[in-house]
PDB file of C-alpha atoms in Angstrom:
ATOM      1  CA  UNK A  83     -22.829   8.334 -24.607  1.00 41.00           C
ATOM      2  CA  UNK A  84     -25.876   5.797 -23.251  1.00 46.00           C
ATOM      3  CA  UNK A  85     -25.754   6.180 -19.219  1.00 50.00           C
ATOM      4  CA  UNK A  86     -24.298   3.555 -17.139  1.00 50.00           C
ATOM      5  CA  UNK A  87     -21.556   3.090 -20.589  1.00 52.00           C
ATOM      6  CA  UNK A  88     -17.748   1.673 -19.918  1.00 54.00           C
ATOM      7  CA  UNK A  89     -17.264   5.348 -21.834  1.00 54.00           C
ATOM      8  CA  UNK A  90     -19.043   7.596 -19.391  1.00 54.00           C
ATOM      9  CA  UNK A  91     -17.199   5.986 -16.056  1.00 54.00           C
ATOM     10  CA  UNK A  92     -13.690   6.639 -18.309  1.00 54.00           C
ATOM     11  CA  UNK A  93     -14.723  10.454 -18.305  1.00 55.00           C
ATOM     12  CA  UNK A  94     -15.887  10.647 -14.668  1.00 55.00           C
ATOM     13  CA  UNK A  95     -12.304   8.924 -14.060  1.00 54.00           C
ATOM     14  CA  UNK A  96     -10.378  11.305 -15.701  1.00 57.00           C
ATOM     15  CA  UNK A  97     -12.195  14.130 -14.202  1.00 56.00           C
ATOM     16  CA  UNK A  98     -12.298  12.276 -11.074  1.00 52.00           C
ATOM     17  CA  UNK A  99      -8.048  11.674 -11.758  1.00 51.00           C
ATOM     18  CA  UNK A 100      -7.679  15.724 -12.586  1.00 53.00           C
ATOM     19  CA  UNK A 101      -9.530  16.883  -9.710  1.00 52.00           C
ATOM     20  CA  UNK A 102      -7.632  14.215  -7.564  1.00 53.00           C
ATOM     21  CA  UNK A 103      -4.237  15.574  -8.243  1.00 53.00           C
ATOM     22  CA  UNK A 104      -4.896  19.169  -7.782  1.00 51.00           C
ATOM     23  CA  UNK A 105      -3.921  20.381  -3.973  1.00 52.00           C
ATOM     24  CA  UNK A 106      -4.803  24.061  -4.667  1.00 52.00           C
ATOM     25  CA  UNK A 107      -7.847  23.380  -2.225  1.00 51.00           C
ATOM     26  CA  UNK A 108      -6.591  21.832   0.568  1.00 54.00           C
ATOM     27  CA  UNK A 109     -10.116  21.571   2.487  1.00 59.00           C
ATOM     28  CA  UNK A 110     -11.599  19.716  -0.062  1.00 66.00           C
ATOM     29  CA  UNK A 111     -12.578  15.966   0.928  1.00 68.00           C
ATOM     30  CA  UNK A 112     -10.423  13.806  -0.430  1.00 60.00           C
ATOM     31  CA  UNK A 113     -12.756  10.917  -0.388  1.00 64.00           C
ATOM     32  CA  UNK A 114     -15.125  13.353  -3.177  1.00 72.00           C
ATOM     33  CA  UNK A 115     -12.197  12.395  -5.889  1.00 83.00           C
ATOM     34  CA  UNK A 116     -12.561   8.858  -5.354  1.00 88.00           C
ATOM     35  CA  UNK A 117     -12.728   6.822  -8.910  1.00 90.00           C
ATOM     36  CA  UNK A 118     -16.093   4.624  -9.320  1.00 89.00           C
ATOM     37  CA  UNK A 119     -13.826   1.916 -10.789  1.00 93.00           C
ATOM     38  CA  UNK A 120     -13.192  -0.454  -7.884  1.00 92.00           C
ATOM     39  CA  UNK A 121      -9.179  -1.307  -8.245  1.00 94.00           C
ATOM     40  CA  UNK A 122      -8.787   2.120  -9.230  1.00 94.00           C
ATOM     41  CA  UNK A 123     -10.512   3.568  -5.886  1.00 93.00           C
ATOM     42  CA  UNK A 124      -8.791   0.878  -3.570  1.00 94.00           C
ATOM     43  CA  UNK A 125      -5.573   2.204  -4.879  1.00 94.00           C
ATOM     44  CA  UNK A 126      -6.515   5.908  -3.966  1.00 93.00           C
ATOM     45  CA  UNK A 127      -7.435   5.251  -0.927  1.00 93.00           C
ATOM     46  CA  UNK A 128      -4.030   3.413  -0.215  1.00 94.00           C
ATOM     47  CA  UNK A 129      -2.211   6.133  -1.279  1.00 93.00           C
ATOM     48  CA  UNK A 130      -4.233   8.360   0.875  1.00 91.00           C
ATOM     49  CA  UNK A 131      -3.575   6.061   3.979  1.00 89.00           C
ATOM     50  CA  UNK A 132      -0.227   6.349   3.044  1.00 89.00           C
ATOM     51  CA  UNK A 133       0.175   9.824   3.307  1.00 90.00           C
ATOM     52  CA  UNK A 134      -1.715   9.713   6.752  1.00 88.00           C
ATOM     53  CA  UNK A 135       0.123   6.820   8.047  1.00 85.00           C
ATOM     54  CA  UNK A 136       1.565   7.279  11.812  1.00 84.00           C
ATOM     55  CA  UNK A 137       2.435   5.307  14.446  1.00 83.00           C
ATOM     56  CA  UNK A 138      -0.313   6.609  16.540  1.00 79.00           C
ATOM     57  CA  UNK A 139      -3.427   6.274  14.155  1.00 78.00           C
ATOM     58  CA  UNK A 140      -3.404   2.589  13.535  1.00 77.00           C
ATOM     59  CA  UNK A 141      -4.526  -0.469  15.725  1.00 81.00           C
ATOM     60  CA  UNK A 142      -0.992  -1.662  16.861  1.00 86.00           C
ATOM     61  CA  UNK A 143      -0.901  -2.635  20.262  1.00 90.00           C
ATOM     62  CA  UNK A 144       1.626  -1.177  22.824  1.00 89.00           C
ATOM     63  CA  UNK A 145       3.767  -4.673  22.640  1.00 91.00           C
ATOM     64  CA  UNK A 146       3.808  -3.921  18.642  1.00 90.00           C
ATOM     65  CA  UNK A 147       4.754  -0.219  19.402  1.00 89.00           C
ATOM     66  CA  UNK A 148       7.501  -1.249  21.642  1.00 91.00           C
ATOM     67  CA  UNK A 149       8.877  -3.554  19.011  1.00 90.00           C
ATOM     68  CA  UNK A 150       8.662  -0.751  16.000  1.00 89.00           C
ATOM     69  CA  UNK A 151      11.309   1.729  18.205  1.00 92.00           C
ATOM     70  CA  UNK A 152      13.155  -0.864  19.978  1.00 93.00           C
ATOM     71  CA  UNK A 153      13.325  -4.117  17.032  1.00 92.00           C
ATOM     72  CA  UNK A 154      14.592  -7.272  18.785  1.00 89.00           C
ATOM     73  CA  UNK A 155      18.692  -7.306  18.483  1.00 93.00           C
ATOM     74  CA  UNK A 156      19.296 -11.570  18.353  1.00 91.00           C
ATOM     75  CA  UNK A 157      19.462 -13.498  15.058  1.00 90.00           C
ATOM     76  CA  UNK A 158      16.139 -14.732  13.777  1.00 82.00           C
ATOM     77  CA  UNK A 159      15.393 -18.462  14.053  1.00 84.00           C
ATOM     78  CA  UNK A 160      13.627 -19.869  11.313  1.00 80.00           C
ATOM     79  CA  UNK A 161      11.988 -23.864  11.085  1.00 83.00           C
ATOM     80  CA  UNK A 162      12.898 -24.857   8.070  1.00 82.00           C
ATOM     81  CA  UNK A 163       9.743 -26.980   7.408  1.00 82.00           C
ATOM     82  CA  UNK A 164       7.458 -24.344   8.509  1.00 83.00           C
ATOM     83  CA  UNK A 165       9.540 -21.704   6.514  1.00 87.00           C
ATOM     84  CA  UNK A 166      10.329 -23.126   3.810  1.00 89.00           C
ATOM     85  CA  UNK A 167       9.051 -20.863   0.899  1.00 90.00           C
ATOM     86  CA  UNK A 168      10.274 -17.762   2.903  1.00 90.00           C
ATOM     87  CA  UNK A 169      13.733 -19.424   3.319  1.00 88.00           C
ATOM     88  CA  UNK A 170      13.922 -20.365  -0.443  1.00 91.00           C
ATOM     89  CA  UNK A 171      12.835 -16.619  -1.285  1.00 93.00           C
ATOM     90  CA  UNK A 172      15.069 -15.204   1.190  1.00 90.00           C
ATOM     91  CA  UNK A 173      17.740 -17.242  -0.725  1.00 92.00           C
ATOM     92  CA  UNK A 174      16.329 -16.149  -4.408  1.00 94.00           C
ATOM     93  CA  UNK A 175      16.694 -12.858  -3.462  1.00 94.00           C
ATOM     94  CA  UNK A 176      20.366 -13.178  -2.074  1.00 94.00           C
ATOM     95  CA  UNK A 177      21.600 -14.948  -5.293  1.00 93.00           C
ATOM     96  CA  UNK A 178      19.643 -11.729  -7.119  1.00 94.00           C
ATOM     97  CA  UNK A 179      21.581  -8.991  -5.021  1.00 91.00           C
ATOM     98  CA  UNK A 180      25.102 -11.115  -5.948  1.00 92.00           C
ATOM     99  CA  UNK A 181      24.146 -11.169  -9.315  1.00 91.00           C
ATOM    100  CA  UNK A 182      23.456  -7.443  -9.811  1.00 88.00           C
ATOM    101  CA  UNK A 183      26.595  -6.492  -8.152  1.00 80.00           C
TER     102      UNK A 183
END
């Protein structure tokens, strides 16, 4: 393989994607797995946000907190010229949930 080849980042991905998966060593770095293919490494690193998510470690403010445990409890008003798409996809996806029942 010539360095810097399409072939040698495919093997340092699959080594990258075996050593990723394995959680025998739990004080390894997760970041050291990361793939050197961009989309690839964007996706591990949301999946590793994911499993650190919490309410606490974010940049929410207390307001947005507040709303999270305590979600407003009145019927949402929508303009329909402002909202239009998300009406008409809220709709789609009504006729789709009739449709698989």
């Amino acid at each position: 393989l010539e360095r810097g080849s399409l072939d040698d980042l495919a093997l340092q991905d699959q080594r990258s994607s075996e050593d990723f998966g394995n959680d025998d060593d739990d004080d390894e770095d997760p970041t050291a797995a990361y793939s050197q293919v961009e989309d690839v490494r964007i996706a591990q690193q949301f999946v590793e946000a994911l499993k650190n998510a919490d309410i606490n470690n974010g940049n929410l403010s207390p307001d947005a907190v507040d709303n999270l445990f305590n979600p407003p409890e009145y019927p949402l008003e929508l303009d329909n010229k402002v909202n239009a798409d998300l009406i008409e996809c809220l709709r789609w996806c009504e006729r789709c949930r009739q449709e698989a029942c």
